[in-house]
Amino acid sequence: MGPGPLENGNHIKSATFLSPKFVLGPGSVENRNYYNIDFPKGHIALKSFNAEVIDEAGNPIPLHETYLHHWVVARYYHRRVASATEKSHPSDDIFAGNSGVCQGSVLRQYFGLGSETRKTATHVPDPYGIEIGNPTKIPAGYEERWMLNVHAIDSRGVEDRLGCIECKCDLYNVAVDENGFEGVERTLYLRYTVKWVDWDSSIIPVKIFIFDVTDTGKRINGSTEVSPESGCQIEYEVKPCNGSGVGVDGCIDMKRTSLTMPTGGYVIYGVAHQHIGGTGSTLYGQDERVICSSIPTYGEGKEAGNEAGYIVGMSTCYPKPGSVKIAEGRI
């Protein structure tokens, strides 16, 4: 096989966009969905998606000022209106998720990261790509669009920063800053860069699977939301150590679940997402072989991308193509 799109440098395309603006003051939270965001058009193969929070001047914002809890990007189909008098409604939209494995529309994004966004690789290696914009797969009367969710928390001046960034909102208590006044609101954006190549027959399409360690394994017919009785829970509470166990290396919360793959194939990329306190995540095969271990990097400074005490990156796995195979019905 000849050089891929990224290797010859001739076919890779890149574009940088800004999300709609959001305004945050100390102790406030942004958590909303933005529909029909700017995104590359046409029948293409996505190669990477990277993002970070910036201010109006384009300056990267450090996590100890605005904590990026997460961002996710999802694909959907929007119904075209037939005339100027006809209106489309959100209920007309069709959610186009990834390949699973959670229930309904839960965790069905194409890309998504959190505080680790600046130092976590997202590129899909050659000759693979995430196929989008295939006109034969878009429902008749619809067009492909993209939705962005941004969850950011302004922790300037809060007394319990860790509590606030883990959404314990009753802890919010804004204090004055070093100049003796409360911090002012500021306008922020999520700046995101998408890389892609035009689709051609040499590209091997990849499927996106998202696993959740809280997955109960239960699948109730028709269930699309998070509930204790159905599938992926997305989050869970890490219980504190008791008594003398606090701060001891042996005080580690471990969680494990078993999943079944709906289809077989080869692993080409893997990464985990964790919050502060996380020590790593490992995906095992049914035979207990290690498929991928993803370990957090904690920052040591103050600048954006190296904030002390925060997870600023997650290691990724790129097995040699064809070397890690998963059979259908197993993992």
XYZ file of C-alpha atoms in Angstrom:
331
model
C 0.000 0.000 0.000
C 1.324 3.452 -0.895
C 1.683 6.381 1.474
C -1.511 7.378 3.267
C -3.067 10.845 3.297
C -1.199 11.965 6.411
C 2.119 10.603 5.197
C 2.294 12.346 1.843
C 0.908 15.596 3.224
C -1.091 16.359 0.079
C -4.604 15.392 1.036
C -4.982 16.213 4.732
C -7.301 19.147 5.366
C -7.697 21.142 8.554
C -10.069 23.816 9.792
C -10.400 25.603 13.138
C -13.747 26.837 14.419
C -15.185 28.582 17.471
C -18.230 27.428 19.418
C -20.943 29.968 20.194
C -19.723 32.177 23.015
C -20.567 31.453 26.636
C -20.215 33.903 29.518
C -19.011 32.746 32.936
C -18.476 34.498 36.248
C -16.839 33.016 39.357
C -18.780 29.994 40.556
C -20.983 29.740 37.476
C -21.425 26.787 35.150
C -21.871 26.321 31.395
C -23.550 23.091 30.328
C -25.588 23.223 27.153
C -25.977 21.756 23.700
C -25.154 23.781 20.602
C -26.797 22.511 17.438
C -25.693 22.921 13.829
C -22.143 23.916 14.714
C -19.545 24.710 12.067
C -18.161 21.459 10.707
C -16.546 20.144 7.501
C -19.050 19.152 4.817
C -19.168 16.425 2.227
C -18.289 12.740 2.034
C -15.092 12.691 4.083
C -13.056 10.695 6.610
C -12.457 12.345 9.968
C -8.873 12.023 11.193
C -8.847 14.024 14.459
C -10.756 16.500 16.604
C -8.984 18.666 19.190
C -10.400 21.410 21.398
C -9.671 23.834 24.241
C -11.287 26.764 26.057
C -10.082 30.240 25.086
C -11.023 33.845 25.836
C -12.035 36.560 23.360
C -8.388 37.337 22.610
C -7.674 33.690 21.778
C -5.704 33.024 24.960
C -5.925 29.454 26.352
C -7.679 29.412 29.741
C -6.077 27.271 32.488
C -8.134 24.660 34.295
C -7.763 26.330 37.685
C -9.750 29.272 36.279
C -12.265 27.506 34.040
C -12.432 23.760 34.482
C -13.406 21.891 31.338
C -15.474 19.059 32.762
C -16.100 17.723 29.275
C -16.950 18.477 25.678
C -18.607 16.040 23.301
C -19.435 16.181 19.595
C -22.321 14.169 18.162
C -23.824 13.732 14.703
C -27.504 14.035 13.817
C -29.754 14.349 10.775
C -31.938 17.452 10.413
C -35.100 17.431 8.314
C -35.116 19.856 5.422
C -38.245 21.987 5.163
C -40.243 21.705 1.936
C -41.309 25.350 1.709
C -40.820 28.768 3.265
C -44.008 28.336 5.287
C -43.083 24.940 6.681
C -41.024 24.739 9.855
C -38.784 21.999 11.163
C -38.787 21.031 14.820
C -36.151 19.475 17.083
C -38.384 16.424 17.325
C -37.803 15.907 13.597
C -34.075 15.410 14.135
C -32.659 11.894 13.982
C -29.757 11.149 16.299
C -26.927 9.342 14.482
C -24.822 7.770 17.185
C -21.657 5.719 17.211
C -21.625 1.911 17.188
C -22.448 1.500 20.899
C -22.413 -0.198 23.296
C -24.587 1.797 25.724
C -28.379 1.984 25.679
C -30.256 4.344 23.398
C -28.565 7.714 22.901
C -26.357 7.405 25.989
C -22.647 8.072 25.300
C -23.164 8.072 21.542
C -20.735 10.909 20.695
C -18.086 10.717 18.001
C -15.418 12.616 19.956
C -15.250 13.771 23.565
C -12.699 14.676 26.234
C -12.419 16.736 29.404
C -9.614 18.437 31.303
C -7.140 16.194 29.426
C -8.072 17.713 26.082
C -4.803 19.557 25.356
C -2.496 16.567 25.767
C -4.519 13.619 24.531
C -4.086 12.317 20.988
C -7.258 11.903 18.939
C -5.873 11.109 15.477
C -7.029 8.069 13.560
C -3.998 6.445 11.864
C -3.783 5.662 8.156
C -5.289 3.938 6.279
C -8.312 4.318 8.574
C -10.868 7.087 8.896
C -14.270 7.840 10.433
C -16.634 7.999 7.487
C -19.246 10.773 7.489
C -21.325 12.559 4.884
C -22.024 9.477 2.779
C -25.108 10.559 0.802
C -26.356 6.971 0.541
C -26.575 6.748 4.342
C -28.301 10.072 5.014
C -32.098 9.615 5.284
C -34.078 11.080 2.397
C -35.206 14.630 3.133
C -32.558 15.156 5.800
C -29.120 16.749 6.025
C -26.185 15.849 8.247
C -25.418 18.216 11.124
C -23.338 18.248 14.298
C -24.064 19.046 17.925
C -21.557 20.224 20.552
C -22.017 19.963 24.310
C -19.695 22.023 26.524
C -19.608 21.612 30.301
C -17.304 24.226 31.856
C -17.095 25.451 35.464
C -15.657 28.815 36.498
C -13.729 28.070 39.702
C -12.135 31.511 40.212
C -12.476 32.460 43.867
C -14.334 29.356 45.025
C -13.382 27.969 48.435
C -13.646 24.279 47.539
C -12.332 24.017 43.984
C -12.303 20.213 43.871
C -15.866 20.000 45.143
C -17.072 22.556 42.634
C -15.438 21.015 39.592
C -17.009 17.674 40.489
C -20.415 19.360 40.436
C -21.126 19.494 44.184
C -22.936 22.758 43.578
C -23.970 23.286 47.196
C -20.288 24.003 47.913
C -20.134 27.095 45.723
C -19.057 30.098 47.783
C -17.385 32.832 45.764
C -14.662 34.707 47.593
C -12.944 37.981 46.735
C -9.754 37.787 44.729
C -6.343 39.181 45.653
C -7.441 42.670 44.609
C -10.363 42.704 46.984
C -13.257 42.322 44.566
C -15.206 39.514 43.024
C -14.018 38.320 39.636
C -15.923 39.666 36.663
C -17.744 37.736 34.003
C -15.851 36.941 30.827
C -16.688 35.629 27.404
C -15.236 32.254 26.456
C -15.308 29.880 23.513
C -14.420 26.295 22.770
C -11.924 26.444 19.942
C -11.847 23.204 17.979
C -9.754 21.960 15.101
C -10.978 19.214 12.784
C -8.733 17.299 10.393
C -10.043 15.152 7.572
C -9.434 13.737 4.108
C -11.797 13.375 1.175
C -13.283 9.921 1.063
C -11.890 7.365 -1.381
C -11.820 3.602 -1.737
C -8.371 3.267 -0.120
C -9.691 4.369 3.295
C -10.814 1.693 5.722
C -13.836 2.913 7.727
C -13.649 2.539 11.503
C -16.414 2.088 14.046
C -16.514 3.989 17.338
C -17.291 2.061 20.517
C -17.559 3.705 23.933
C -17.416 1.543 27.031
C -18.549 2.574 30.506
C -17.118 0.909 33.600
C -20.433 1.621 35.352
C -22.352 -0.404 32.733
C -24.730 -2.790 34.499
C -24.973 -4.896 31.366
C -28.774 -4.709 31.464
C -30.555 -3.655 28.279
C -34.247 -2.890 28.614
C -36.153 -2.682 25.333
C -36.862 0.944 24.484
C -34.611 2.335 27.219
C -32.765 5.450 26.044
C -31.906 7.237 29.278
C -29.735 6.671 32.345
C -31.437 4.647 35.070
C -30.209 2.193 37.730
C -32.013 -0.579 35.846
C -30.551 0.004 32.434
C -26.996 -0.057 31.160
C -24.446 2.725 31.308
C -24.606 5.057 34.303
C -21.951 7.507 32.942
C -20.751 8.516 36.429
C -20.437 7.003 39.846
C -19.550 8.158 43.365
C -16.103 7.206 44.634
C -16.505 6.526 48.331
C -13.924 8.095 50.693
C -11.483 5.966 52.632
C -12.360 5.191 56.238
C -10.338 6.465 59.167
C -6.610 5.863 58.854
C -6.953 4.755 55.249
C -7.103 8.336 53.984
C -4.044 9.231 51.961
C -2.584 5.730 52.068
C -1.501 4.193 48.755
C -3.584 1.121 49.465
C -6.774 3.188 49.546
C -7.758 2.788 45.891
C -11.268 2.468 44.529
C -11.416 -0.117 41.747
C -14.335 -0.785 39.455
C -14.705 -3.470 36.806
C -17.376 -4.622 34.387
C -17.738 -7.200 31.614
C -19.107 -6.319 28.185
C -20.002 -8.085 24.955
C -19.019 -6.709 21.570
C -21.828 -6.655 19.001
C -19.349 -7.070 16.154
C -15.786 -8.234 15.705
C -12.804 -6.401 14.296
C -9.359 -4.972 14.956
C -8.447 -2.354 17.551
C -6.694 0.667 16.050
C -7.038 3.284 18.810
C -7.997 3.413 22.455
C -8.105 5.959 25.273
C -9.835 6.358 28.649
C -11.432 9.370 30.320
C -11.006 10.002 34.045
C -11.371 12.821 36.538
C -9.044 14.066 39.281
C -7.899 11.196 41.473
C -7.962 8.667 38.654
C -4.907 6.421 38.311
C -5.663 4.670 35.042
C -7.986 2.377 33.147
C -7.342 -0.917 31.372
C -9.319 -2.791 28.741
C -8.870 -6.568 28.943
C -9.783 -9.291 26.506
C -11.814 -12.305 27.535
C -8.567 -14.211 27.947
C -7.314 -11.481 30.334
C -4.832 -10.150 27.803
C -4.311 -6.401 28.042
C -5.782 -4.668 25.004
C -5.123 -1.089 26.126
C -4.012 0.731 29.270
C -4.649 4.465 29.420
C -2.836 6.386 32.172
C -3.408 10.021 33.230
C -0.762 12.743 33.243
C -1.092 15.266 36.072
C 0.066 18.838 35.619
C 2.798 20.447 37.699
C 2.566 24.172 36.946
C 0.108 27.005 36.389
C 0.066 27.448 32.621
C -2.686 26.056 30.408
C -1.928 22.419 29.649
C 0.206 21.869 32.765
C -2.069 22.843 35.645
C -0.869 21.374 38.951
C -3.177 18.729 40.403
C -5.323 18.380 37.293
C -5.406 15.579 34.737
C -3.960 17.290 31.669
C -3.583 14.280 29.383
C -4.389 10.594 28.933
C -2.061 8.116 27.250
C -3.441 6.447 24.136
C -3.070 3.049 22.482
C -2.229 2.551 18.819
C -1.666 -1.174 18.278
C 0.100 -2.231 15.099
C -2.704 -2.540 12.505
C -4.060 -6.074 12.461
C -2.306 -7.113 15.673
C -5.238 -6.908 18.138
C -8.356 -8.725 17.018
C -11.640 -9.010 18.904
C -14.113 -11.702 17.944
C -17.808 -10.970 17.754
C -19.473 -11.538 21.094
C -16.221 -11.119 23.009
C -13.861 -8.440 24.208
